[in-house]
Coordinates of C-alpha atoms in Angstrom, one line a residue:
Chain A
X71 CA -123.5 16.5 -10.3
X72 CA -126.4 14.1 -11.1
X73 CA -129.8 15.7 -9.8
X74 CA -131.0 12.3 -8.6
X75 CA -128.5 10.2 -6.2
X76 CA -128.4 6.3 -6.0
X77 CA -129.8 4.9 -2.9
X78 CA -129.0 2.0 -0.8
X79 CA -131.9 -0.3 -0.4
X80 CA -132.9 -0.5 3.7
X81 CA -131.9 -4.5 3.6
X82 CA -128.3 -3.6 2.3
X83 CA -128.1 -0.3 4.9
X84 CA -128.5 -2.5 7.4
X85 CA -125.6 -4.8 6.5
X86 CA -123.7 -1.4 5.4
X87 CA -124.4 0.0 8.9
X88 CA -122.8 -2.8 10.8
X89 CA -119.6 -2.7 8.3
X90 CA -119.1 1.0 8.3
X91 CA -119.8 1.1 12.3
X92 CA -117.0 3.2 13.9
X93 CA -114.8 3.2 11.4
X94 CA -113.0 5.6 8.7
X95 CA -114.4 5.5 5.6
X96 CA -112.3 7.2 3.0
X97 CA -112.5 8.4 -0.7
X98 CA -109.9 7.9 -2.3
X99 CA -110.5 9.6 -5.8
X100 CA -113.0 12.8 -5.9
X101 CA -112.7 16.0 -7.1
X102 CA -113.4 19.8 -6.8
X103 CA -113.4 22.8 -9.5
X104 CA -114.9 22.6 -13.3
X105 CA -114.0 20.2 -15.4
X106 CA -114.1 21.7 -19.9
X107 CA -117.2 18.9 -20.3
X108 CA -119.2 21.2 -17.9
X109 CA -119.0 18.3 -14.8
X110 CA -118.3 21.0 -11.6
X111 CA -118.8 20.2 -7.9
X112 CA -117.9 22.9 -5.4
X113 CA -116.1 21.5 -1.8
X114 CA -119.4 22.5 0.0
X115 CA -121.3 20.0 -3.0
X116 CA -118.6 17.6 -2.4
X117 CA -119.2 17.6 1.9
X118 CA -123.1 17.4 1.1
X119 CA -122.1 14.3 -0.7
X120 CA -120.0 13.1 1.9
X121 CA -122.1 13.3 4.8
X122 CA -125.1 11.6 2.3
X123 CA -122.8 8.4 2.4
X124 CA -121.6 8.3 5.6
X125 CA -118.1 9.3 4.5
X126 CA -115.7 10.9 6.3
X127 CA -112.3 11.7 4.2
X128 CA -112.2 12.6 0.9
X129 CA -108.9 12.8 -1.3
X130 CA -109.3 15.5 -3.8
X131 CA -107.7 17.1 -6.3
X132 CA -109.1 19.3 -9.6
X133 CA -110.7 18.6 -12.5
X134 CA -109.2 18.8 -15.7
X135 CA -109.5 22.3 -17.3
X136 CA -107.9 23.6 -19.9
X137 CA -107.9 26.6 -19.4
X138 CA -105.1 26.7 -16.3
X139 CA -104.0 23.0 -17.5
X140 CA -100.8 24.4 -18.3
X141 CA -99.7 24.6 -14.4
X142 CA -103.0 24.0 -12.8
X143 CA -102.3 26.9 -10.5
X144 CA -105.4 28.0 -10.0
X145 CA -107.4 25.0 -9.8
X146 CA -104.7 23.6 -6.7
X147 CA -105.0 26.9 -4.9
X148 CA -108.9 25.8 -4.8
X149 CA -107.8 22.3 -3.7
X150 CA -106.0 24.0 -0.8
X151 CA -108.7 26.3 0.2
X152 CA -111.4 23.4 0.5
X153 CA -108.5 21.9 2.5
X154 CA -108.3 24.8 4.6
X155 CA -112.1 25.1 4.9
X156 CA -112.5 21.2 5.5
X157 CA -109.3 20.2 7.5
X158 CA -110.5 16.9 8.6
X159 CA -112.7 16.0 5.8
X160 CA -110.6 17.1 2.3
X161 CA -107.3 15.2 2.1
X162 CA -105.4 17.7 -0.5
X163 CA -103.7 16.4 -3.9
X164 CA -102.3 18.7 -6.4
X165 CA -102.0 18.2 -10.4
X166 CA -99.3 19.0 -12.5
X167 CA -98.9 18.6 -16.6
X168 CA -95.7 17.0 -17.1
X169 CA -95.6 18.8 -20.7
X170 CA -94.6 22.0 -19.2
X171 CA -91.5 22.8 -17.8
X172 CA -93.6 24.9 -15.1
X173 CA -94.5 21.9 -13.3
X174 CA -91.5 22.3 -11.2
X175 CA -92.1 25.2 -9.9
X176 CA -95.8 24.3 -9.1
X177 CA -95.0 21.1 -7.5
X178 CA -91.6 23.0 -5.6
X179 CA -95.3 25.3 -4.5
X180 CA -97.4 23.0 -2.9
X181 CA -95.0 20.7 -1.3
X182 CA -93.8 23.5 0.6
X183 CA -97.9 24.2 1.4
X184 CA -98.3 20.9 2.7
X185 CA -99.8 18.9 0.2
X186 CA -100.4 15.1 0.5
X187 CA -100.2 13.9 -3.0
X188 CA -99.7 14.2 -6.6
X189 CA -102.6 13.4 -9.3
X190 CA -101.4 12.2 -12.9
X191 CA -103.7 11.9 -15.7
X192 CA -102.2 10.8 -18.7
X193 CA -105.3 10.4 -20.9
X194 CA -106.1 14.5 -20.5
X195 CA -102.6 15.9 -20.2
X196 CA -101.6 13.6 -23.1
X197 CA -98.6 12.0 -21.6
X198 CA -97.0 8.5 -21.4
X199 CA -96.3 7.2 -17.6
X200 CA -92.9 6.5 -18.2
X201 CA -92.2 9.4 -19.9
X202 CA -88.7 11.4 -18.6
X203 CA -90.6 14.0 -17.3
X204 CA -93.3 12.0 -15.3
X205 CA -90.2 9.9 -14.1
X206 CA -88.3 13.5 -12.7
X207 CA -92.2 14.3 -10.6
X208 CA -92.1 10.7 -9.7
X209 CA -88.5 11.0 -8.0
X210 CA -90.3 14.3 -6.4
X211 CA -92.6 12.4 -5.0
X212 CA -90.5 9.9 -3.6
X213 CA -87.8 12.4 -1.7
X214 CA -90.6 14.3 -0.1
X215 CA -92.8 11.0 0.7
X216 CA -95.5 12.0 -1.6
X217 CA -99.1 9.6 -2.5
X218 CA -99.2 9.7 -6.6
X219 CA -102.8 9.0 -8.0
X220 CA -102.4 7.9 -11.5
X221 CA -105.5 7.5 -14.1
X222 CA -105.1 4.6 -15.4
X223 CA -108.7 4.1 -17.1
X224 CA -110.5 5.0 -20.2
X225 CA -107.6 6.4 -23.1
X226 CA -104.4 5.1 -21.7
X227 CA -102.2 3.4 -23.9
X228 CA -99.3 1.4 -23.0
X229 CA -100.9 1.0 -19.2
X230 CA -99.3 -2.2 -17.9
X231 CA -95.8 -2.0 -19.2
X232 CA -95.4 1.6 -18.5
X233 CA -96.3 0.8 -14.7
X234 CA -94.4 -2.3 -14.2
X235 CA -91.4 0.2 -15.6
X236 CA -92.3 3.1 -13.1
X237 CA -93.6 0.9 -10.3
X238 CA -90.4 -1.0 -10.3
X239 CA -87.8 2.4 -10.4
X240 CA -89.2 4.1 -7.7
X241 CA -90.3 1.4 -5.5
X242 CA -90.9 3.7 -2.0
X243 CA -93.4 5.7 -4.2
X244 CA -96.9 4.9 -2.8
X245 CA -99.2 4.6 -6.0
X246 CA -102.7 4.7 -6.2
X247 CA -104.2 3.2 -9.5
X248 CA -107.2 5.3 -10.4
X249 CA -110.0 3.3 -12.0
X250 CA -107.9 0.0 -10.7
X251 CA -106.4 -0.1 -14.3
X252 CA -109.8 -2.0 -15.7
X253 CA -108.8 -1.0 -19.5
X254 CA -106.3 -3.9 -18.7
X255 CA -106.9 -5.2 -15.4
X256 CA -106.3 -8.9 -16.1
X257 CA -102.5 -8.0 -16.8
X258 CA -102.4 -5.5 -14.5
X259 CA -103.2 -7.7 -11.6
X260 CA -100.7 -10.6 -12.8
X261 CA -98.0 -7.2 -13.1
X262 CA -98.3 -5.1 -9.9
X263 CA -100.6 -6.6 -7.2
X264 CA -98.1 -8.3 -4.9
X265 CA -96.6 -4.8 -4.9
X266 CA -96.6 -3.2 -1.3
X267 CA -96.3 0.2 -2.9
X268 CA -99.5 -0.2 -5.0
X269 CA -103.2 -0.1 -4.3
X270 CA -106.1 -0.4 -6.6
X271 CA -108.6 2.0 -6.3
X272 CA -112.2 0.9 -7.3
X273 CA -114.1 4.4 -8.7
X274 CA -115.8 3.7 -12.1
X275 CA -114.9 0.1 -12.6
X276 CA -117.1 -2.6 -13.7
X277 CA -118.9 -4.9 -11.2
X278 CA -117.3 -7.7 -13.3
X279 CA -113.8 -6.3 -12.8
X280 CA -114.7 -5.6 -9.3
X281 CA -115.1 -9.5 -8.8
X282 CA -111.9 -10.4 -11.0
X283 CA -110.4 -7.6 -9.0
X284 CA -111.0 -9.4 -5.2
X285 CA -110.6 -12.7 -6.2
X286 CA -106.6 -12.2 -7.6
X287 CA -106.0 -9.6 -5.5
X288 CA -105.4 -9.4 -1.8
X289 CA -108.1 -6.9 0.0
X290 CA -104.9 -5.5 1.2
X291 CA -104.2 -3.8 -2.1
X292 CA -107.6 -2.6 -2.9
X293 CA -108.7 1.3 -1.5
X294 CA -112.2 2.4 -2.5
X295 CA -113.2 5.4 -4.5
X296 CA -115.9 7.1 -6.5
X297 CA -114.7 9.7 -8.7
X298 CA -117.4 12.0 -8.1
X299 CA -118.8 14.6 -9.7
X300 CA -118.6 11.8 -13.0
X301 CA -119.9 9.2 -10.4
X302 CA -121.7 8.6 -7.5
X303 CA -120.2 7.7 -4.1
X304 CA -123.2 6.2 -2.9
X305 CA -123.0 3.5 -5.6
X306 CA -119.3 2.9 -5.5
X307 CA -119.5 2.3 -1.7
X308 CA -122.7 -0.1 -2.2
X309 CA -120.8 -1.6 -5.1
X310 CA -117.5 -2.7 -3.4
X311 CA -119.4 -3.9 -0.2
X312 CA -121.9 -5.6 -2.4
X313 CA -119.3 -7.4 -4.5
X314 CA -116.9 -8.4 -1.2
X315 CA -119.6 -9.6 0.3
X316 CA -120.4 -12.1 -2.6
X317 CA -116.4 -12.8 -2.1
X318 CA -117.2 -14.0 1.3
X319 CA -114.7 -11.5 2.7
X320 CA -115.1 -10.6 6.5
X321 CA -116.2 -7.3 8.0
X322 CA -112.9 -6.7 9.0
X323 CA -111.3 -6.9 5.6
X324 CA -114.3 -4.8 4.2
X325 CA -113.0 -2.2 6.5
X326 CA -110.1 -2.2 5.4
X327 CA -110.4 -1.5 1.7
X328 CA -112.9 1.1 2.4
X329 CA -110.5 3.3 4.8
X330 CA -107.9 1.0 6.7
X331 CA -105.6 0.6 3.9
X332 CA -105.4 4.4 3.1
X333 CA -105.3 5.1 6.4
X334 CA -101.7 3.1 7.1
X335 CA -100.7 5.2 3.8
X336 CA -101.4 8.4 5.2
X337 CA -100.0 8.4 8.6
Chain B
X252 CA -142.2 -42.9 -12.3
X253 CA -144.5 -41.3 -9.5
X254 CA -147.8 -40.5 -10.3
X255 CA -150.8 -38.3 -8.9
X256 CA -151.0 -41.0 -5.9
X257 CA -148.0 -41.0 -4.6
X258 CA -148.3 -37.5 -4.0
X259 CA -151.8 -37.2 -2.7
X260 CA -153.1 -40.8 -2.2
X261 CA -155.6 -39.8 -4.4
X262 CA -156.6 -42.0 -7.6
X263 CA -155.1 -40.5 -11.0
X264 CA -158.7 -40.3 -12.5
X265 CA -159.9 -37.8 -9.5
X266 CA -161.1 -34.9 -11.3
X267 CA -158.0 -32.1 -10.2
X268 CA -160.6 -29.2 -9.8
X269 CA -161.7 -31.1 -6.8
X270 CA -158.1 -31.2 -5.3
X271 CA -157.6 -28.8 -2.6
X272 CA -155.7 -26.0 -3.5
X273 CA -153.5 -26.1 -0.9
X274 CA -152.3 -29.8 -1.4
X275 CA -152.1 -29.0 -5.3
X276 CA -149.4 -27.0 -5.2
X277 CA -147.2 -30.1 -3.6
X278 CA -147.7 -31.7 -6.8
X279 CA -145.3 -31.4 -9.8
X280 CA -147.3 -29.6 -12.6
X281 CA -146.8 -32.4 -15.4
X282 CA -148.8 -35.0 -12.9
X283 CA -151.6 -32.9 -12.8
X284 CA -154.3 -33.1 -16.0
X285 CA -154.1 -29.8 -16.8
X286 CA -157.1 -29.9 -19.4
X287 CA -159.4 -31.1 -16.7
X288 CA -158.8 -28.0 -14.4
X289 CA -161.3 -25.6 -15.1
X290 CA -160.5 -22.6 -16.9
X291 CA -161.6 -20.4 -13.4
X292 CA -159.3 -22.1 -11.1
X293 CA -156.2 -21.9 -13.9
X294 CA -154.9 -18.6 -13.0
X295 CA -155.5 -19.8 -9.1
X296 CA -152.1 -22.3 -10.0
X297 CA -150.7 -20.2 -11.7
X298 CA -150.8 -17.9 -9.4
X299 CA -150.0 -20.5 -6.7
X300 CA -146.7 -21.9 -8.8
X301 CA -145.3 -18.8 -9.6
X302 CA -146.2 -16.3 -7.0
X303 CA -147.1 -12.6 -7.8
X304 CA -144.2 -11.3 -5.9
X305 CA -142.1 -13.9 -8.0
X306 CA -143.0 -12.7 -11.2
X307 CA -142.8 -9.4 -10.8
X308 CA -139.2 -9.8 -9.8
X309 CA -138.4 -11.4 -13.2
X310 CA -139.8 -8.8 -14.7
X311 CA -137.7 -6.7 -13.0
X312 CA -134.8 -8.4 -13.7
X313 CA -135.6 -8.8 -17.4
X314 CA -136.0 -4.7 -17.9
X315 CA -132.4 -4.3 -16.5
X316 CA -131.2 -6.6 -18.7
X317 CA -133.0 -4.9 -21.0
X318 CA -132.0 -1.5 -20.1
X319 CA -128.5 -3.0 -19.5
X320 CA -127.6 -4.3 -22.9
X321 CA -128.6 -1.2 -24.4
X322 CA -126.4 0.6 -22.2
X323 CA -123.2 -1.4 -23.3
X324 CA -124.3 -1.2 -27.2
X325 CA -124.6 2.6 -26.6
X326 CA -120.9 2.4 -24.8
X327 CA -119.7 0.5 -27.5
X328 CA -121.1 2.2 -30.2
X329 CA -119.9 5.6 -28.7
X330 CA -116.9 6.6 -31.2
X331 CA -116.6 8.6 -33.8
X332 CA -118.3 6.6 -36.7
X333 CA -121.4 4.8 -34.9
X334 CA -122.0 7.8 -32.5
X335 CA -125.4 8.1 -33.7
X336 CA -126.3 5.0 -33.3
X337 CA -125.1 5.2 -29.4
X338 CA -127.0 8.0 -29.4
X339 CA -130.4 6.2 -30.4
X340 CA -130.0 3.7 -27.6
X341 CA -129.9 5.5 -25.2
X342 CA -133.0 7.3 -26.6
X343 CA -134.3 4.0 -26.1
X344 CA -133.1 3.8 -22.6
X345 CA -134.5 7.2 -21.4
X346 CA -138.0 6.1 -22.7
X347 CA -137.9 3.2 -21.5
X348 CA -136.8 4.2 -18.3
X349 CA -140.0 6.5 -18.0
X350 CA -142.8 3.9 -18.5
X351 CA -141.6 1.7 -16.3
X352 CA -143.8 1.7 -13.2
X353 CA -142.7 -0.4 -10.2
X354 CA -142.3 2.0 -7.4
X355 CA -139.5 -0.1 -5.1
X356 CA -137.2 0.6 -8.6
X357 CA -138.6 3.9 -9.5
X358 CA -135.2 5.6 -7.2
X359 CA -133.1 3.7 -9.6
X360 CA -135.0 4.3 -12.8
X361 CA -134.9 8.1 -12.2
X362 CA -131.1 7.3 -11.8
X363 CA -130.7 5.8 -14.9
X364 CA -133.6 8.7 -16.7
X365 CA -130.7 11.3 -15.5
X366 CA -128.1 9.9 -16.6
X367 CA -128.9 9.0 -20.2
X368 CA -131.0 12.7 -19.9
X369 CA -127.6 14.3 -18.8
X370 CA -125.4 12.2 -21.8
X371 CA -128.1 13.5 -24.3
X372 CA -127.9 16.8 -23.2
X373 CA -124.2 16.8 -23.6
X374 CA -124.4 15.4 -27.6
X375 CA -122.7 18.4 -29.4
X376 CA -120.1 18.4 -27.1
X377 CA -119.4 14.8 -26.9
X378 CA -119.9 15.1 -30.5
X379 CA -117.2 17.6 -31.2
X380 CA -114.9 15.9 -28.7
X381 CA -115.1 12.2 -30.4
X382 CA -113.9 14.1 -33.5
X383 CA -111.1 15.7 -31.8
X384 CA -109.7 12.9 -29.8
X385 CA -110.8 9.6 -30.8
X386 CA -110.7 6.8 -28.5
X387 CA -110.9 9.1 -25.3
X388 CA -114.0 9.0 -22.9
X389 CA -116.2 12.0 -24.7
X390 CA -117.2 14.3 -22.2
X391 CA -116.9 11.3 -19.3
X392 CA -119.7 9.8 -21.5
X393 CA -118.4 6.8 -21.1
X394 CA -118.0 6.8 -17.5
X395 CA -121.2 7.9 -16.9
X396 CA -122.4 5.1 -18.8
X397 CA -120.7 2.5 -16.7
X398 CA -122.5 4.2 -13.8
X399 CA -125.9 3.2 -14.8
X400 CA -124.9 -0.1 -16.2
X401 CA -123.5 -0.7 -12.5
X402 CA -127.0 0.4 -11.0
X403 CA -128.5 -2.3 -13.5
X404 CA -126.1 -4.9 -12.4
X405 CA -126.6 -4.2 -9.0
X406 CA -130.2 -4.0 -9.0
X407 CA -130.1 -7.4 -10.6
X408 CA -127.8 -8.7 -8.1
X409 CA -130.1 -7.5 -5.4
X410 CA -133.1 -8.3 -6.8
X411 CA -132.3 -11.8 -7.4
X412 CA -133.6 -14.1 -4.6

């Protein structure tokens, strides 16, 4: 984690403040484990974090490591046990390598624990989002009513027309674009927005994309995230109120991008 | 076209180092004779045109574009044949980033210092991993660039009167 955490400025907390007051705020993209670049945040880092910026769900789900990348076993029992430690604060995703036939087994695993979600990452795993295999989690997902977070930022090829594909097959999926697809974002908003089963999620993207992002796309599609350890959630939260608030949106559809919309996913 | 008069009611040929200072501020700067105001009292107009407070936040705003476009060079630049050259602006970036001295920004500059500190760190291993896999996000360099050119943008934005 960075030693040195972004601050809100006391004019913008103030604005922040009346936003945030009694409501959810929830995280849609963080992580907990050790990722092979040396980035690691425990769930006890990840709280600390948490509480720092007034937010009070987080959905996580491991880091990419390659040395249990092969079922991500270990690294999802971790995920389970911060959800365990952290019932009402850690929101619990798993993530599986479609490369291996192992996956089924995994994913057979932690539906039966009580998982909310899957986590795809196509870039690390090295995998194509329409591939058969992803398509066979994806139809997992859907029988057992299951949220899939998909990476679709830095190193993935293909993005938009591999989404349209899978977004239009297995339309009762709920999918979460990670990193709101800003490699391509122009097309992707044209391609998937006025999806119902789709919602942007803003961790890592560009204040520029950010405005593109809330003046095509409905606030009703847009879920906030930070991506921490890589980022910070102090600065994705100031970010996407900063930005909507230049959007002229209300308070009310603030709230909702930064926990409502999750919220009516996760019930 | 108006003149000093209109302004002041006073005649154009009134010496301007007699003008109060108060009232000379109300008048655009090319009606006043600027080569009759004496050198003392210059900096007083400056200073009344463009306020301390005012200047200093263009400075402001100029370092983080400063800092800014050196972080999207170093972003750009960050693939496996111009990955030195990445590296050398964000040498720039972490330097720059200590001598700069306004305390209200110093939270964000320390932000920044880390960042590019904790990239730097990470340059054998981002390194090695450009090599292997081009065109991924070395070591979530790249992201963690984005996060500091966000704090520059957003600084900017809030800066900006």
């Amino acid at each position: 984690m960075p030693a040195n955490k972004y601050i809100i400025d006391s004019d913008s907390k103030e604005v922040y403040n009346e936003i945030c007051k009694n409501l959810i705020i929830i995280d849609c993209h963080t992580h907990i484990g050790e990722d092979i670049d040396g980035h690691k945040i425990s769930s006890k880092q990840l709280i600390r974090s948490m509480d720092f910026s007034k937010i009070n769900k987080s959905i996580s789900f491991p880091l990419n490591n390659p040395n249990y990348s092969k079922t991500f076993s270990t690294p999802n029992d971790l995920i389970w046990r911060s959800h365990q430690m952290y019932p009402e604060r850690i929101i619990p995703f798993f993530r599986l390598n479609p490369n291996f036939p192992a996956w089924k087994k995994e994913c057979k695993k932690r539906i039966e624990q009580g998982f909310t979600g899957i986590k795809l990452h196509p870039r690390s795993q090295a995998f194509r989002i329409s591939a058969p295999a992803v398509r066979d989690i994806l139809a997992q997902a859907e029988k057992h009513n299951l949220i899939v977070l998909i990476h679709t930022g830095l190193g993935v090829r293909n993005l938009v027309d591999d989404l349209k594909r899978v977004i239009r097959e297995f339309a009762k999926v709920k999918f979460i674009l990670g990193h709101a697809a800003f490699i391509d974002i122009t097309r992707a908003m044209k391609s998937v927005a006025d999806k119902d089963n789709v919602l942007f999620e803003t961790s890592t993207v560009r204040m520029f994309d950010l405005f593109d992002l809330f003046k095509e796309v409905s606030h009703k599609r847009v879920c906030f995230g930070s991506d921490i350890p890589y980022y910070d959630q102090q600065l994705s939260l100031d970010m996407l109120i900063t930005t909507a608030l230049m959007h002229k949106k209300t308070p009310s559809q603030i709230q909702e991008m930064i926990g409502g919309n999750i919220i009516q996913w996760l019930k | 076209m108006a003149k000093i008069d209109d302004y002041l009611g006073l005649s154009k040929y009134l010496n301007p180092a007699k003008i109060p200072w108060k009232k000379l501020n109300q008048i655009p700067l090319h009606l006043i004779p600027l080569h009759k105001i004496p050198f003392k009292k210059m900096g007083k107009l400056f200073e009344q045109l463009v306020p301390l407070k005012k200047r200093r936040e263009r400075e402001k705003i100029i370092n983080y574009i400063r800092l800014y476009t050196h972080l999207v060079t170093a972003y750009n630049l960050m693939n496996p044949h111009s990955y030195n050259r990445a590296f050398d602006h964000l040498a720039i970036v972490r330097n720059f980033t200590k001598e700069i001295s306004y305390r209200e920004e110093q939270t964000y500059m320390e932000n920044i210092h880390s960042i590019v500190s904790d990239i730097t760190k990470r340059k054998a291993r981002i390194i090695k991993r450009l090599k292997k896999y081009a065109g991924s996000d070395p070591a979530h360099a790249q992201t963690n660039l984005l996060l500091a050119q966000n704090i520059c943008i957003l600084r900017i934005i809030k800066i900006t009167p």
